PDB file of C-alpha atoms in Angstrom:
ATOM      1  CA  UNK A   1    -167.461-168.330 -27.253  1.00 81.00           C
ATOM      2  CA  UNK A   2    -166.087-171.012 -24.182  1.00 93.00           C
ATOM      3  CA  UNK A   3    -169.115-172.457 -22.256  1.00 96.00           C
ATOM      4  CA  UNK A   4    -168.662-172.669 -18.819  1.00 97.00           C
ATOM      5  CA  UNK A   5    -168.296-176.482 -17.802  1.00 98.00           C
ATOM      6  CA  UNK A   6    -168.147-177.601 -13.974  1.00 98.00           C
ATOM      7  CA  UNK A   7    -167.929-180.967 -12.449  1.00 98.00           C
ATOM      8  CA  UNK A   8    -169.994-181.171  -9.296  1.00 98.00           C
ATOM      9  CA  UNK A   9    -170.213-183.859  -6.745  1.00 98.00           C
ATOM     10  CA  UNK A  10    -173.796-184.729  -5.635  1.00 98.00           C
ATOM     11  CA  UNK A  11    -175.238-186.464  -2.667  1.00 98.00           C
ATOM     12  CA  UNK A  12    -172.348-186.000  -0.689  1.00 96.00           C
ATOM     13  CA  UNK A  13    -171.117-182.678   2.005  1.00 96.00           C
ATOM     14  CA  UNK A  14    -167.157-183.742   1.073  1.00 95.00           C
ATOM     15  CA  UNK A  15    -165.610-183.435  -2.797  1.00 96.00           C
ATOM     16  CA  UNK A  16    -164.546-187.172  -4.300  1.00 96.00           C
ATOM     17  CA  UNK A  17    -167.482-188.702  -2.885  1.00 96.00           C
ATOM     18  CA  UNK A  18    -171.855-188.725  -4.108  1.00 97.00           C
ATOM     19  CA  UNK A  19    -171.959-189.065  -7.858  1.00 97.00           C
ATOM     20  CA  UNK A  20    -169.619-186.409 -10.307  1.00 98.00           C
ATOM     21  CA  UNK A  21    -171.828-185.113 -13.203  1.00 98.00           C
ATOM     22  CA  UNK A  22    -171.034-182.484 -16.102  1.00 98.00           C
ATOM     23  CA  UNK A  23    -172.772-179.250 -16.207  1.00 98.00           C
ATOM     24  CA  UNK A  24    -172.519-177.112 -19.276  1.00 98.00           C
ATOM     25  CA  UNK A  25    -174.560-174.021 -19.489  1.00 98.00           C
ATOM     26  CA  UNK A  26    -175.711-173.233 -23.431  1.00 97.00           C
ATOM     27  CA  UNK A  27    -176.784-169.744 -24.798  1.00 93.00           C
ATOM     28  CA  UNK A  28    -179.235-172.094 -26.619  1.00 93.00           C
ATOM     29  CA  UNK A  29    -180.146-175.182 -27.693  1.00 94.00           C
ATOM     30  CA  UNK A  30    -177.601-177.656 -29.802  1.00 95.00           C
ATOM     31  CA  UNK A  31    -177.702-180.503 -32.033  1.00 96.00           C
ATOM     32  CA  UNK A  32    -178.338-183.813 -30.329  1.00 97.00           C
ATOM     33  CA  UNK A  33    -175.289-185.113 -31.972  1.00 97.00           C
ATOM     34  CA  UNK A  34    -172.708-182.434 -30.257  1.00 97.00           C
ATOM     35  CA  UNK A  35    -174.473-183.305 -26.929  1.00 97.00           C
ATOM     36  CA  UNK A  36    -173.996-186.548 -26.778  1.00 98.00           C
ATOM     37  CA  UNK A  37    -170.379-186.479 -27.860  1.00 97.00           C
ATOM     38  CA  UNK A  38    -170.080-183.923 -25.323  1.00 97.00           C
ATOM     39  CA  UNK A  39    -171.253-186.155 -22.957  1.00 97.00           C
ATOM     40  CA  UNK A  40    -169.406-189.450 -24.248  1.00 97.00           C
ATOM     41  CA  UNK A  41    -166.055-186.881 -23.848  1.00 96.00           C
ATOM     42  CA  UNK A  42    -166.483-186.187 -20.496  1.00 97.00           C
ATOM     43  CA  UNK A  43    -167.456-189.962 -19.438  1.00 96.00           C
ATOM     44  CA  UNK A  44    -169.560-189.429 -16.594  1.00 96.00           C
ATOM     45  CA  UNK A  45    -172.655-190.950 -15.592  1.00 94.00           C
ATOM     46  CA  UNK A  46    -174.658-187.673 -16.907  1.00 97.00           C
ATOM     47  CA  UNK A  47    -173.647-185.005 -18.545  1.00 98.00           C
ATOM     48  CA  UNK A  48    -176.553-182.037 -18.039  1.00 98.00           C
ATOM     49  CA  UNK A  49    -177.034-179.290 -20.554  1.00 98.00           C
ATOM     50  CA  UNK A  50    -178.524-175.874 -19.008  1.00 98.00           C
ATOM     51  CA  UNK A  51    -180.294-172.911 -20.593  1.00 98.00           C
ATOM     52  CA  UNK A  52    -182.496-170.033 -20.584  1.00 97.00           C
ATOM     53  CA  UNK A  53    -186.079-170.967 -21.578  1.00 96.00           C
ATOM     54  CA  UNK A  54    -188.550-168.337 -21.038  1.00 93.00           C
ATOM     55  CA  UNK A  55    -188.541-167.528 -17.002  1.00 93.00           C
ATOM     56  CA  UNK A  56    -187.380-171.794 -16.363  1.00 97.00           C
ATOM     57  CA  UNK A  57    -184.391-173.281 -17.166  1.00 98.00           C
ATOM     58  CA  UNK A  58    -184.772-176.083 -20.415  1.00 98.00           C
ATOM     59  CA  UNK A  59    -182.598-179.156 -18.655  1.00 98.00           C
ATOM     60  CA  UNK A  60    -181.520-182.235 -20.721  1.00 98.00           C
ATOM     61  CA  UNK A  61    -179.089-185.031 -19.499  1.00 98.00           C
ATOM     62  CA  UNK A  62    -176.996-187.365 -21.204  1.00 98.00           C
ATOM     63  CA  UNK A  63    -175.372-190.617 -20.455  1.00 95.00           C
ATOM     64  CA  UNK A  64    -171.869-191.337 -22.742  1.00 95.00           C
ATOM     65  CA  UNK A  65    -174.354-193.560 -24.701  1.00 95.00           C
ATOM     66  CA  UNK A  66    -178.093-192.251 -24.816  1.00 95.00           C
ATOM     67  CA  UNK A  67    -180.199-189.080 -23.414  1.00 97.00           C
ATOM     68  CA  UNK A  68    -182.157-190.161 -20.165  1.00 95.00           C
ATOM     69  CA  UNK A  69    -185.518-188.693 -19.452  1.00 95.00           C
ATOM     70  CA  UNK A  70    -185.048-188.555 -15.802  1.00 96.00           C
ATOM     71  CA  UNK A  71    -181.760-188.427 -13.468  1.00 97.00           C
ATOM     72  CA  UNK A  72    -181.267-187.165  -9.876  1.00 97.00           C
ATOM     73  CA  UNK A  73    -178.051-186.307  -9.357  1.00 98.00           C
ATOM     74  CA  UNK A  74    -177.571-184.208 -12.468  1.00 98.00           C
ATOM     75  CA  UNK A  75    -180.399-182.215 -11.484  1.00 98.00           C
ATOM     76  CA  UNK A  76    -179.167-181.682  -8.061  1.00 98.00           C
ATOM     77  CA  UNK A  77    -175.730-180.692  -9.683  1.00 98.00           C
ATOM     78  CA  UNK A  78    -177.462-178.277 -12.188  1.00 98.00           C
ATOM     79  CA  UNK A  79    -179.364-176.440  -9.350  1.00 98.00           C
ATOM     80  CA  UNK A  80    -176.114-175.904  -7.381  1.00 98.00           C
ATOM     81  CA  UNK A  81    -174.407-174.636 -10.803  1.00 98.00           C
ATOM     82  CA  UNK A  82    -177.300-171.786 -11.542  1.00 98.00           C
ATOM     83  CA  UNK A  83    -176.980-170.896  -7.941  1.00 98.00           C
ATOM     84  CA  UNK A  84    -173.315-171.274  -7.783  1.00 97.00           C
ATOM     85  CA  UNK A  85    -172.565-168.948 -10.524  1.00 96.00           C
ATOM     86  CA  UNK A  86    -175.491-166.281  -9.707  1.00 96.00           C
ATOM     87  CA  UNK A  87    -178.150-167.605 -13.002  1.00 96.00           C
ATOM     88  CA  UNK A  88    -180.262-168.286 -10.171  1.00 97.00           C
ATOM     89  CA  UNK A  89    -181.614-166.200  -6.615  1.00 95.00           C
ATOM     90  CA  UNK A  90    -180.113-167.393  -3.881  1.00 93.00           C
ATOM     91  CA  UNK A  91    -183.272-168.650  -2.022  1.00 93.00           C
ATOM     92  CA  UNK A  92    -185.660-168.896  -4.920  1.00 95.00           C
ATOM     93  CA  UNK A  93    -187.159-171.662  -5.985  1.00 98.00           C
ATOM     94  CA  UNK A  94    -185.749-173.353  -9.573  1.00 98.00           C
ATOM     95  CA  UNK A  95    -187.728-174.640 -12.207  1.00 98.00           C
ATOM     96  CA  UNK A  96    -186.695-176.730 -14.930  1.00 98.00           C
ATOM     97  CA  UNK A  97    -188.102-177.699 -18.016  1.00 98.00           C
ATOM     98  CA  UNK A  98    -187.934-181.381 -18.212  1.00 98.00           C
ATOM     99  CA  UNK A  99    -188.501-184.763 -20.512  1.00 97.00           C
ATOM    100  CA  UNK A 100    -190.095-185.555 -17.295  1.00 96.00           C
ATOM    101  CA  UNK A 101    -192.085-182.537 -17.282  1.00 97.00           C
ATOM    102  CA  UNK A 102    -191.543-179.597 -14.510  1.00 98.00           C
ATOM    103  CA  UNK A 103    -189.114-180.560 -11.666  1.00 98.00           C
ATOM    104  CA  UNK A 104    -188.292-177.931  -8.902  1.00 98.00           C
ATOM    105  CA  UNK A 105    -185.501-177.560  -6.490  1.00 98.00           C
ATOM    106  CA  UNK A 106    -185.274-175.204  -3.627  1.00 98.00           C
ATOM    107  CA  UNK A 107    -182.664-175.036  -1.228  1.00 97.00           C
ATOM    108  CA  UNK A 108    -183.510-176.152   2.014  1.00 95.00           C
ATOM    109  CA  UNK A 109    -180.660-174.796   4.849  1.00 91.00           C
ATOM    110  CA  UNK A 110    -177.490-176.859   3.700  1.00 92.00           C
ATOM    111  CA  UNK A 111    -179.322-179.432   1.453  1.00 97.00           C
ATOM    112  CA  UNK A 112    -180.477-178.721  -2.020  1.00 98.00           C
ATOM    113  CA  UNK A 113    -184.448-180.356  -2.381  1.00 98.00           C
ATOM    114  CA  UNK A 114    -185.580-181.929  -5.383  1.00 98.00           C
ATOM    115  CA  UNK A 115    -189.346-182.461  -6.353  1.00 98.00           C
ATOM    116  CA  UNK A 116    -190.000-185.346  -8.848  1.00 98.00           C
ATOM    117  CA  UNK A 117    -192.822-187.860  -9.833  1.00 97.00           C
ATOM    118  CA  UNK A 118    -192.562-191.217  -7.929  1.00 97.00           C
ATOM    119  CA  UNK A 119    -192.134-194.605  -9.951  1.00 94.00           C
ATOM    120  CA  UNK A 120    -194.104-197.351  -8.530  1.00 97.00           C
ATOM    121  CA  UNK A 121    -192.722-200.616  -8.451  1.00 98.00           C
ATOM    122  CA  UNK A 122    -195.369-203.391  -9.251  1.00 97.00           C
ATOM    123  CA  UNK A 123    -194.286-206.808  -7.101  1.00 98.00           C
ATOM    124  CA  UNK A 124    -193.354-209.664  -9.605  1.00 98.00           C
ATOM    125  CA  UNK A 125    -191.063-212.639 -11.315  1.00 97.00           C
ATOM    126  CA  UNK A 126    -187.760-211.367 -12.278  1.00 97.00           C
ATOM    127  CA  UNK A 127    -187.074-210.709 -16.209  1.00 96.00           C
ATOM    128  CA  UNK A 128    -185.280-213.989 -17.314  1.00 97.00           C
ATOM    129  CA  UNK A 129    -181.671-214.109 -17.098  1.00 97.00           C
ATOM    130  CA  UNK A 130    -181.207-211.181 -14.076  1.00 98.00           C
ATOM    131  CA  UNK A 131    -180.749-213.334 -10.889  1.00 97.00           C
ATOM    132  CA  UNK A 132    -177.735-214.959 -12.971  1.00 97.00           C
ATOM    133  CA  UNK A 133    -176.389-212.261 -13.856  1.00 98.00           C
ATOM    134  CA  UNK A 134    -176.540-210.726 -10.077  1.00 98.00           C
ATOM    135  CA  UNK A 135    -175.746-213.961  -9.175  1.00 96.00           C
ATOM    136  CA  UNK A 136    -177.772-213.366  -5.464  1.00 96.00           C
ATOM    137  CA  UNK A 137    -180.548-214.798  -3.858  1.00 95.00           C
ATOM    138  CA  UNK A 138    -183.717-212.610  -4.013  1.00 97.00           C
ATOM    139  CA  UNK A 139    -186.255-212.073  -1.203  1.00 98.00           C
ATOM    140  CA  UNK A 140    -188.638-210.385  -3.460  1.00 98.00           C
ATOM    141  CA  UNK A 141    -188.957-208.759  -6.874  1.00 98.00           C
ATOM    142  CA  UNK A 142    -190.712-206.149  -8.801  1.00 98.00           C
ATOM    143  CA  UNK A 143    -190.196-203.665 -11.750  1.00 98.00           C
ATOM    144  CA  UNK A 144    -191.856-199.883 -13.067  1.00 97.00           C
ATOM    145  CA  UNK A 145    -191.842-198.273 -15.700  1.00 94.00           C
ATOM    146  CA  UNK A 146    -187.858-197.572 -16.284  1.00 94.00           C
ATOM    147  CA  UNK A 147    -186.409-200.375 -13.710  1.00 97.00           C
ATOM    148  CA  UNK A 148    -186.368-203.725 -12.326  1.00 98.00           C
ATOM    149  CA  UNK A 149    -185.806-204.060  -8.043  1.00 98.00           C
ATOM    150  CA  UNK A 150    -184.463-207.205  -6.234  1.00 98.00           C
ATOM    151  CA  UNK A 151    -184.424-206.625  -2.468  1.00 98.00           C
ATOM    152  CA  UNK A 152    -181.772-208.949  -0.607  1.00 98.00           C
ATOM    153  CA  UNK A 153    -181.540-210.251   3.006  1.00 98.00           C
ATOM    154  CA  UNK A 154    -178.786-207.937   4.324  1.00 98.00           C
ATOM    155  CA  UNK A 155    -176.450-204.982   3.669  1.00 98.00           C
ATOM    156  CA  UNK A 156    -173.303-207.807   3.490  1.00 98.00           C
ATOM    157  CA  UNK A 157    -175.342-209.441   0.466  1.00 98.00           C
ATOM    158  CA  UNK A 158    -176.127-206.365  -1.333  1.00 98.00           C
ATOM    159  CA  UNK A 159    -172.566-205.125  -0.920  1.00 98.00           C
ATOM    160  CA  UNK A 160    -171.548-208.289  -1.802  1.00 98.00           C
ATOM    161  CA  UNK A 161    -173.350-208.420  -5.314  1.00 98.00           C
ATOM    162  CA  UNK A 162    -170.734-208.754  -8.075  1.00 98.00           C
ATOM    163  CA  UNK A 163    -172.453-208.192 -11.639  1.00 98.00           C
ATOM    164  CA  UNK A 164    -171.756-210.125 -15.196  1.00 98.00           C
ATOM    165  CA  UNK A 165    -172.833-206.942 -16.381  1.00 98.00           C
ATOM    166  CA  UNK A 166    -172.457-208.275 -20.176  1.00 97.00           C
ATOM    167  CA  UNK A 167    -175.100-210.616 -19.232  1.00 97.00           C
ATOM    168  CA  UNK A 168    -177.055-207.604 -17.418  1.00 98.00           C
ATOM    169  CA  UNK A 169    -177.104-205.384 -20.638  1.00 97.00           C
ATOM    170  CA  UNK A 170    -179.169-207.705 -22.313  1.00 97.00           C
ATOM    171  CA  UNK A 171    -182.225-207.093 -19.694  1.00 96.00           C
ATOM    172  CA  UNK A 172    -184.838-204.997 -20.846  1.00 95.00           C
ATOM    173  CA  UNK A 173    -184.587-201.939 -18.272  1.00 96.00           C
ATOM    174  CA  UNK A 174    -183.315-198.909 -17.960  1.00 96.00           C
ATOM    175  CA  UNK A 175    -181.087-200.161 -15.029  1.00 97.00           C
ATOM    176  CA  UNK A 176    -181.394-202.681 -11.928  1.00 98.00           C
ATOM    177  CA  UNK A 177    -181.859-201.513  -8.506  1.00 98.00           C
ATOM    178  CA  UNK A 178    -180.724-203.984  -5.624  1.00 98.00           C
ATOM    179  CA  UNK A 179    -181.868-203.185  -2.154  1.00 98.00           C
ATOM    180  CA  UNK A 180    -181.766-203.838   1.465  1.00 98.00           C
ATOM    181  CA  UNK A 181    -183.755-202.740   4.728  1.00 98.00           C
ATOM    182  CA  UNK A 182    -181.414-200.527   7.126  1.00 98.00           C
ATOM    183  CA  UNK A 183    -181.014-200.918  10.913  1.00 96.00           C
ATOM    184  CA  UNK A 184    -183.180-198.005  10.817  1.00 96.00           C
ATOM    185  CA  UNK A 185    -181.466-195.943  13.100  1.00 96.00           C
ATOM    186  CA  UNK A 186    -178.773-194.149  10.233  1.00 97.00           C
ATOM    187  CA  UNK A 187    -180.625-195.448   7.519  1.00 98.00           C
ATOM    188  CA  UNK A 188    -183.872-197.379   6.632  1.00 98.00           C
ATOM    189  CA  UNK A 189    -182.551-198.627   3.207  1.00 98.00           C
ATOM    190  CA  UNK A 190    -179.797-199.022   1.184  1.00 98.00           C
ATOM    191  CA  UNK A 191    -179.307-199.389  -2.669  1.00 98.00           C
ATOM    192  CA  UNK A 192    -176.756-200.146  -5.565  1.00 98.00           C
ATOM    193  CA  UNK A 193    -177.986-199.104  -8.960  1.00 98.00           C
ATOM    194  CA  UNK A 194    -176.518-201.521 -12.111  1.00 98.00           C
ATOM    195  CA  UNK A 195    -177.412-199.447 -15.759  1.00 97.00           C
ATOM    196  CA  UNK A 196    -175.108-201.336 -18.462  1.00 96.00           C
ATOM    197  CA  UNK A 197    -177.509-201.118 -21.149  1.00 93.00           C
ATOM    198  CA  UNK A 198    -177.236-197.165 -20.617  1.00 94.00           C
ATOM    199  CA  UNK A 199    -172.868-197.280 -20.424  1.00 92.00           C
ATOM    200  CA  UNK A 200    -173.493-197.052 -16.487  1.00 94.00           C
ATOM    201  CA  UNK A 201    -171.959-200.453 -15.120  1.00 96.00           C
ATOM    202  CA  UNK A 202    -172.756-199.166 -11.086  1.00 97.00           C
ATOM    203  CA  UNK A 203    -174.133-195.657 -10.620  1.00 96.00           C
ATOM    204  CA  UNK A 204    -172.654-194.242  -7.748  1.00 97.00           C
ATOM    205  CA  UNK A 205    -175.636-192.515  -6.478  1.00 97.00           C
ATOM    206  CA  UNK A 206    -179.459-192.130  -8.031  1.00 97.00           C
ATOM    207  CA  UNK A 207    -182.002-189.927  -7.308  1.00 97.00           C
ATOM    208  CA  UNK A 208    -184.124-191.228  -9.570  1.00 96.00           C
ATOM    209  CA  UNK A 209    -183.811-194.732  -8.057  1.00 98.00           C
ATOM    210  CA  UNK A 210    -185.144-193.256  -5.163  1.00 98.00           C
ATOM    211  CA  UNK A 211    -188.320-192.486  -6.372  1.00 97.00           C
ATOM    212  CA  UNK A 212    -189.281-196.304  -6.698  1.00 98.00           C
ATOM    213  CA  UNK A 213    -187.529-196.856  -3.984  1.00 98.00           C
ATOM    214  CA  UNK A 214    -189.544-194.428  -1.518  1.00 98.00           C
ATOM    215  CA  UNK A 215    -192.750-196.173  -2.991  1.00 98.00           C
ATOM    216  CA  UNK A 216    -191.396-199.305  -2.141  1.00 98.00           C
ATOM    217  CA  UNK A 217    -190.184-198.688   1.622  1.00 98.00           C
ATOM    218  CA  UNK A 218    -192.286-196.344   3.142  1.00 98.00           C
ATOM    219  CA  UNK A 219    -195.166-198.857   3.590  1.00 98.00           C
ATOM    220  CA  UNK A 220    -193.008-201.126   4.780  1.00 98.00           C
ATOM    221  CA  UNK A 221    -191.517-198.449   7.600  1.00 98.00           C
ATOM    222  CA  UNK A 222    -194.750-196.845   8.100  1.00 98.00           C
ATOM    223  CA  UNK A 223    -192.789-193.370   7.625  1.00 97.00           C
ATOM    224  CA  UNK A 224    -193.229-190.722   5.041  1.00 98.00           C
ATOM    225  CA  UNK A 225    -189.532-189.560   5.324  1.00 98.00           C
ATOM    226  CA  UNK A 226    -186.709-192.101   4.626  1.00 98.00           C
ATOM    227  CA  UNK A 227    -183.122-191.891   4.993  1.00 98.00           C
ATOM    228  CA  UNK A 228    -181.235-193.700   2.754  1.00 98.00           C
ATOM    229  CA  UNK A 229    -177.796-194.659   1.601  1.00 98.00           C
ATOM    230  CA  UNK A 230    -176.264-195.662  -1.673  1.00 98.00           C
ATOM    231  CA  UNK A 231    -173.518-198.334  -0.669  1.00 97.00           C
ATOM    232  CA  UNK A 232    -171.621-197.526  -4.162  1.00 97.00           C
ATOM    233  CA  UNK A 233    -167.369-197.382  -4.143  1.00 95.00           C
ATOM    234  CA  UNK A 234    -167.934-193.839  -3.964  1.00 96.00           C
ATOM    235  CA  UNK A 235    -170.890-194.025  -1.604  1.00 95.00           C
ATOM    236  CA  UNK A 236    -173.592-191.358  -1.068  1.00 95.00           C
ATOM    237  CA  UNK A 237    -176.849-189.891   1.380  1.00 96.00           C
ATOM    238  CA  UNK A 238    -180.056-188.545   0.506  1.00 96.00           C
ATOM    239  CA  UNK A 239    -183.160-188.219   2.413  1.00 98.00           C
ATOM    240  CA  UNK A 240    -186.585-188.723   0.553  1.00 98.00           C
ATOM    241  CA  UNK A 241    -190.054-188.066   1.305  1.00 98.00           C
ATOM    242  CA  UNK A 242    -193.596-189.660   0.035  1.00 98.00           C
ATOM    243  CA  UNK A 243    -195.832-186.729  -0.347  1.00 97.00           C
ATOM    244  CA  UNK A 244    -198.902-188.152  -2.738  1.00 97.00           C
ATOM    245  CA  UNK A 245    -197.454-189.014  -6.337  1.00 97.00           C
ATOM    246  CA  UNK A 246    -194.407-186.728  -6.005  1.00 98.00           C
ATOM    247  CA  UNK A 247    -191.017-187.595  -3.965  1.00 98.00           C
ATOM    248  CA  UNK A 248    -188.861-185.014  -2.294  1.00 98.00           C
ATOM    249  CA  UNK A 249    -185.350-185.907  -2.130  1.00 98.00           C
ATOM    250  CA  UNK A 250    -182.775-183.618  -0.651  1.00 98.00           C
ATOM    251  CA  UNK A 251    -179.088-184.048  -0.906  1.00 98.00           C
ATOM    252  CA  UNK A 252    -175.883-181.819  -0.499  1.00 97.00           C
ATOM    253  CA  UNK A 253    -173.257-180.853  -3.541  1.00 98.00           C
ATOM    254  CA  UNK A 254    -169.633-179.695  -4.009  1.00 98.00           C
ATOM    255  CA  UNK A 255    -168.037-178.364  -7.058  1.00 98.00           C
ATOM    256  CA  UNK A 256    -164.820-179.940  -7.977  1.00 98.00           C
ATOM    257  CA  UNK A 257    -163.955-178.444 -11.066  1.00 98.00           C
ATOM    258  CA  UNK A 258    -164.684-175.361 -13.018  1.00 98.00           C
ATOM    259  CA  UNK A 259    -163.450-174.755 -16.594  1.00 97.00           C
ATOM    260  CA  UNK A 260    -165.257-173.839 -20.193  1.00 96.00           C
ATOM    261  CA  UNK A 261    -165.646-175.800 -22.877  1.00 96.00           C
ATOM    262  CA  UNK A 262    -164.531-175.036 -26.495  1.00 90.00           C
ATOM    263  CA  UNK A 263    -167.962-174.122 -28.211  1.00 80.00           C
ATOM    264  CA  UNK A 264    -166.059-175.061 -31.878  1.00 75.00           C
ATOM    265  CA  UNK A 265    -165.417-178.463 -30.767  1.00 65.00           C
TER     266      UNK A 265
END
């Protein structure tokens, strides 16, 4: 039986822009094996896997290279889908069953709003070997649990950063967030997101990102609410909220592309 497969732009109002992930909806779960060569066949930065469990939706996602247990965009993408194709209520809040426990998303007028556990980011010295192969100059550094953050002086630096991402790979994180403070009247940050260890050279947009990120701006704006922009090739918006040990981020999607997949494969 085909399984329906869609490409879906996310954190962007416009198709060929935000971040493209896979969704595939499953009449069950598969072997991890078919999943990730699913995901390694359609190349993206995630691939997310959809189905029924109980009254929530189970929700993995996949990298070409390794299962993640947390990613934005994908999630954003998979609400849209369920919606999209009528899995979901139009106006009812989404639940999904998660390596990262429960995450909701609700839609919130023409925005799609995620809810997902923040990720601190604990000021320190840089893992040895990253500022040469970012090859800037940082003004301060700091990790969590998945990533390590450099914050640079200005938007032209971080746009500017040019990764030896063979070098990169060999840190010991998830990814690499770079940031910047905003002029604060379209944005109050910006971000690039570097995952080569994961087959990710520069993630065009990442929610999950954002939920360090929040943490790590919102003291320094004295705001709960941030607006923020990921100054990828592609490019991308969100808007995220601090609210206690859980970040809101709300974003837009398009679909792009609808076919099915060939369950033999």
């Amino acid at each position: 039986m085909p399984l329906p497969l869609y490409q879906i732009d996310a954190f962007t109002t416009k198709p060929l822009a935000g971040n493209p992930a896979a969704v595939c909806w499953l009449e069950q779960s598969c072997e991890d094996s078919w999943l990730q060569a699913v995901a390694a066949e359609m190349n993206l930065s995630e691939t997310a896997f959809l189905w029924q469990e109980e009254s929530r939706f189970r929700l993995r996602w996949f990298t070409p290279k390794v299962e993640v247990d947390l990613c934005g965009h994908a999630t954003l993408a998979a609400a849209h889908f369920l919606w999209e194709i009528g899995r979901a209520t139009a106006g009812a809040t989404i639940d999904f069953n998660t390596r990262s426990g429960v995450l909701t998303a609700a839609q919130k007028e023409d925005r799609i709003e995620l809810d997902f556990p923040i990720d601190e980011i604990e000021l320190g010295d840089p893992p040895t070997g990253l500022i040469a192969a970012l090859g800037c100059k940082p003004i301060a550094t700091g990790r969590n649990r998945r990533d390590v953050l450099v914050e640079v002086a200005s938007e032209a630096e971080l746009r500017s950063v040019a990764p030896d991402f063979r070098r990169l790979a060999e840190i010991r994180a998830r990814g690499v967030i770079v940031t910047c403070r905003g002029d604060g009247e379209k944005y109050e940050f910006l971000s690039r997101f570097f995952a080569p260890a994961c087959g990710i050279d520069e993630d065009p947009v990442t929610g999950s990102a954002h939920c360090a990120l929040v943490t790590y701006w919102a003291p320094k704006w004295k705001k709960e609410t941030l607006r923020a922009f990921q100054c990828s090739r592609r490019g991308g918006e969100l808007e995220v909220t601090l609210n206690g040990d859980r970040a809101k981020l709300r974003g837009a999607a398009v679909t792009v592309l609808r076919g099915e997949l060939d369950a033999s494969s």
